[in-house]
């Protein structure tokens, strides 16, 4: 399922306070970049995830955010370095951008 233009615009609006953003479509979803660095993705089902590295991984885990994982063909699980944006940030550009700024600082 591909993202709608409305879903794309919503995600970009959430992160607009970060400054100029660019995007790249991928696997029915979208990657979001600031200064040429990927910091978020929008899954094909509309879920928004932030990239976490270093101390942000611990912070996201402490916040109880769900980490993106998928199951390989051989049945093994693979954790990706992305966490679901908290529900409270899905309609709050200030909160979403603040989390993205923190995460971006560690990429």
XYZ file of N, CA and C in Angstrom:
321
model
N 0.841 -1.172 0.000
C 0.000 0.000 0.000
C 0.894 1.245 0.000
N 0.697 2.115 -0.932
C 1.498 3.339 -1.035
C 0.900 4.436 -0.169
N 1.745 5.336 0.244
C 1.305 6.475 1.056
C 0.477 7.445 0.231
N -0.495 8.060 0.885
C -1.274 9.103 0.229
C -0.513 10.422 0.340
N -0.855 11.348 -0.512
C -0.235 12.676 -0.441
C -0.542 13.334 0.897
N -1.715 13.070 1.437
C -2.106 13.628 2.742
C -1.192 13.095 3.853
N -0.870 11.810 3.823
C 0.025 11.227 4.831
C 1.426 11.817 4.721
N 1.883 12.008 3.500
C 3.206 12.597 3.282
C 3.236 14.029 3.804
N 2.235 14.815 3.462
C 2.177 16.211 3.910
C 2.091 16.304 5.428
N 1.339 15.390 6.045
C 1.225 15.394 7.514
C 2.599 15.183 8.152
N 3.342 14.196 7.669
C 4.666 13.925 8.223
C 5.597 15.121 8.020
N 5.569 15.712 6.851
C 6.427 16.867 6.587
C 6.034 18.061 7.449
N 4.748 18.233 7.686
C 4.289 19.315 8.573
C 4.795 19.105 9.999
N 4.801 17.841 10.463
C 5.281 17.559 11.818
C 6.736 17.972 11.996
N 7.541 17.788 10.952
C 8.967 18.056 11.072
C 9.393 19.374 10.420
N 8.452 20.153 9.941
C 8.758 21.432 9.283
C 9.614 22.368 10.141
N 9.415 22.413 11.474
C 10.253 23.308 12.281
C 11.754 22.997 12.228
N 12.128 21.829 11.717
C 13.551 21.484 11.626
C 14.263 22.262 10.530
N 13.517 22.770 9.568
C 14.124 23.461 8.443
C 13.842 22.734 7.157
N 14.579 23.063 6.105
C 14.336 22.419 4.807
C 14.487 20.896 4.886
N 13.490 20.197 4.373
C 13.478 18.739 4.368
C 13.473 18.232 2.936
N 13.997 17.049 2.752
C 13.878 16.377 1.466
C 13.378 14.968 1.736
N 12.889 14.323 0.697
C 12.325 12.983 0.856
C 12.772 12.075 -0.276
N 12.615 10.794 -0.033
C 12.852 9.792 -1.066
C 11.864 8.656 -0.822
N 11.141 8.298 -1.858
C 10.199 7.190 -1.736
C 10.979 5.885 -1.690
N 10.482 4.969 -0.852
C 11.128 3.671 -0.740
C 10.128 2.618 -0.290
N 10.034 1.533 -0.988
C 9.209 0.388 -0.616
C 7.785 0.774 -0.231
N 7.192 1.699 -0.935
C 5.833 2.141 -0.644
C 5.761 3.166 0.466
N 6.889 3.426 1.123
C 6.955 4.414 2.197
C 7.790 5.602 1.774
N 8.333 6.315 2.758
C 9.055 7.545 2.480
C 10.155 7.728 3.515
N 11.337 8.102 3.081
C 12.395 8.491 4.007
C 12.451 10.018 4.021
N 12.702 10.576 5.197
C 12.741 12.031 5.372
C 14.147 12.428 5.808
N 14.689 13.438 5.139
C 16.058 13.892 5.357
C 16.073 15.359 5.758
N 17.051 15.694 6.595
C 17.361 17.086 6.908
C 18.865 17.220 6.713
N 19.283 18.213 5.971
C 20.708 18.396 5.654
C 21.320 17.136 5.039
N 20.514 16.411 4.253
C 21.001 15.223 3.562
C 21.125 13.979 4.425
N 20.689 14.041 5.693
C 20.789 12.908 6.611
C 19.401 12.383 6.927
N 19.202 11.090 6.747
C 17.910 10.492 7.053
C 17.705 10.469 8.569
N 16.551 10.937 9.017
C 16.250 10.933 10.448
C 14.892 10.325 10.749
N 14.059 10.128 9.726
C 12.731 9.564 9.947
C 12.273 8.817 8.706
N 11.344 7.901 8.921
C 10.706 7.222 7.798
C 9.207 7.168 8.066
N 8.475 7.130 6.985
C 7.035 6.916 7.065
C 6.792 5.582 6.372
N 6.257 4.644 7.131
C 6.004 3.307 6.599
C 4.842 3.362 5.608
N 4.722 2.341 4.795
C 3.668 2.318 3.779
C 2.267 2.361 4.386
N 2.147 1.996 5.671
C 0.841 2.056 6.341
C 0.624 3.373 7.079
N 1.555 4.332 6.913
C 1.404 5.661 7.494
C 2.080 5.860 8.838
N 2.608 4.792 9.451
C 3.302 4.950 10.736
C 4.581 5.751 10.537
N 4.873 6.636 11.492
C 6.048 7.501 11.420
C 7.060 7.016 12.456
N 8.310 6.846 12.010
C 9.368 6.353 12.885
C 10.555 7.300 12.840
N 11.239 7.442 13.996
C 12.455 8.245 14.092
C 13.663 7.332 14.204
N 14.745 7.748 13.596
C 15.988 6.987 13.686
C 16.651 7.302 15.022
N 17.128 6.263 15.683
C 17.796 6.451 16.966
C 19.176 5.833 16.946
N 20.166 6.578 17.363
C 21.532 6.078 17.459
C 22.103 6.502 18.805
N 23.075 5.757 19.277
C 23.737 6.105 20.532
C 22.760 6.248 21.678
N 22.864 7.344 22.432
C 22.031 7.517 23.620
C 20.528 7.628 23.311
N 20.195 7.952 22.086
C 18.767 8.055 21.747
C 18.095 6.694 21.790
N 18.828 5.636 21.522
C 18.240 4.305 21.609
C 17.738 4.055 23.025
N 18.559 4.379 24.000
C 18.172 4.201 25.402
C 17.006 5.118 25.754
N 17.057 6.358 25.295
C 15.965 7.293 25.600
C 14.651 6.800 25.000
N 14.678 6.357 23.747
C 13.456 5.852 23.117
C 12.932 4.630 23.861
N 13.829 3.745 24.270
C 13.412 2.566 25.034
C 12.825 2.981 26.373
N 13.465 3.939 27.066
C 12.959 4.428 28.351
C 11.586 5.082 28.208
N 11.327 5.662 27.043
C 10.020 6.279 26.785
C 8.958 5.232 26.460
N 9.400 3.988 26.289
C 8.461 2.915 25.963
C 8.058 2.872 24.507
N 8.867 3.490 23.632
C 8.545 3.498 22.211
C 8.834 2.134 21.597
N 8.019 1.757 20.637
C 8.167 0.476 19.960
C 9.253 0.569 18.894
N 10.161 -0.399 18.912
C 11.227 -0.445 17.915
C 10.735 -1.232 16.708
N 11.127 -0.763 15.528
C 10.756 -1.455 14.301
C 11.613 -2.708 14.165
N 10.946 -3.833 14.020
C 11.616 -5.106 13.807
C 10.858 -5.864 12.730
N 11.565 -6.701 12.019
C 10.895 -7.546 11.036
C 11.487 -8.943 11.111
N 10.743 -9.894 10.591
C 11.173 -11.286 10.607
C 11.704 -11.662 9.229
N 12.902 -12.191 9.213
C 13.527 -12.633 7.964
C 12.905 -13.955 7.506
N 13.198 -14.321 6.280
C 12.676 -15.575 5.730
C 13.075 -16.787 6.566
N 14.248 -16.717 7.204
C 14.707 -17.853 8.015
C 14.087 -17.862 9.414
N 13.224 -16.886 9.704
C 12.530 -16.827 10.985
C 13.221 -15.988 12.042
N 14.432 -15.505 11.767
C 15.135 -14.683 12.750
C 14.609 -13.251 12.715
N 14.598 -12.627 13.884
C 14.123 -11.246 14.002
C 15.280 -10.276 13.793
N 14.998 -9.186 13.135
C 15.986 -8.136 12.901
C 15.434 -6.820 13.423
N 16.145 -6.215 14.371
C 15.767 -4.910 14.893
C 16.420 -3.825 14.054
N 15.607 -2.883 13.646
C 16.108 -1.760 12.877
C 16.300 -0.567 13.827
N 17.126 0.418 13.452
C 17.395 1.547 14.352
C 16.327 2.648 14.262
N 15.066 2.240 14.254
C 13.953 3.186 14.157
C 12.909 2.849 15.204
N 12.341 3.906 15.804
C 11.305 3.755 16.814
C 10.069 4.527 16.392
N 8.898 3.995 16.735
C 7.639 4.646 16.401
C 7.519 5.961 17.160
N 7.087 6.977 16.472
C 6.836 8.272 17.091
C 5.738 8.083 18.135
N 5.875 8.662 19.333
C 4.818 8.485 20.337
C 3.495 9.082 19.856
N 2.399 8.495 20.309
C 1.071 8.969 19.908
C 0.885 10.451 20.182
N 1.447 10.937 21.293
C 1.276 12.348 21.657
C 1.933 13.293 20.660
N 2.914 12.784 19.899
C 3.629 13.627 18.938
C 3.027 13.574 17.540
N 2.066 12.686 17.324
C 1.517 12.524 15.976
C 0.731 13.733 15.486
N 0.271 14.557 16.404
C -0.457 15.772 16.034
C 0.157 17.008 16.675
N 1.421 16.906 17.060
C 2.091 18.001 17.756
C 3.462 18.231 17.132
N 3.546 19.203 16.236
C 4.799 19.469 15.531
C 5.921 19.860 16.484
N 5.590 20.543 17.573
C 6.635 20.926 18.534
C 7.256 19.695 19.177
N 6.415 18.758 19.620
C 6.928 17.548 20.256
C 7.669 16.673 19.248
N 7.078 16.484 18.070
C 7.710 15.651 17.043
C 9.063 16.232 16.637
N 9.128 17.527 16.433
C 10.376 18.170 16.016
C 11.412 18.158 17.128
N 10.974 18.317 18.386
C 11.920 18.272 19.505
C 12.571 16.893 19.596
N 11.768 15.837 19.468
C 12.326 14.485 19.476
C 13.252 14.275 18.280
N 12.851 14.758 17.127
C 13.673 14.607 15.923
C 14.995 15.357 16.075
N 14.974 16.545 16.661
C 16.218 17.307 16.883
C 17.172 16.533 17.776
N 16.610 15.962 18.863
C 17.441 15.179 19.784
C 18.041 13.975 19.058
N 17.212 13.272 18.305
C 17.689 12.097 17.584
C 18.726 12.492 16.537
N 18.450 13.579 15.817
C 19.338 14.050 14.757
C 20.730 14.387 15.301
N 20.780 14.877 16.526
C 22.055 15.259 17.137
C 22.989 14.068 17.335
N 22.432 12.850 17.316
C 23.240 11.649 17.552
C 23.471 10.820 16.296
N 23.052 11.352 15.155
C 23.223 10.585 13.907
C 24.567 10.893 13.274
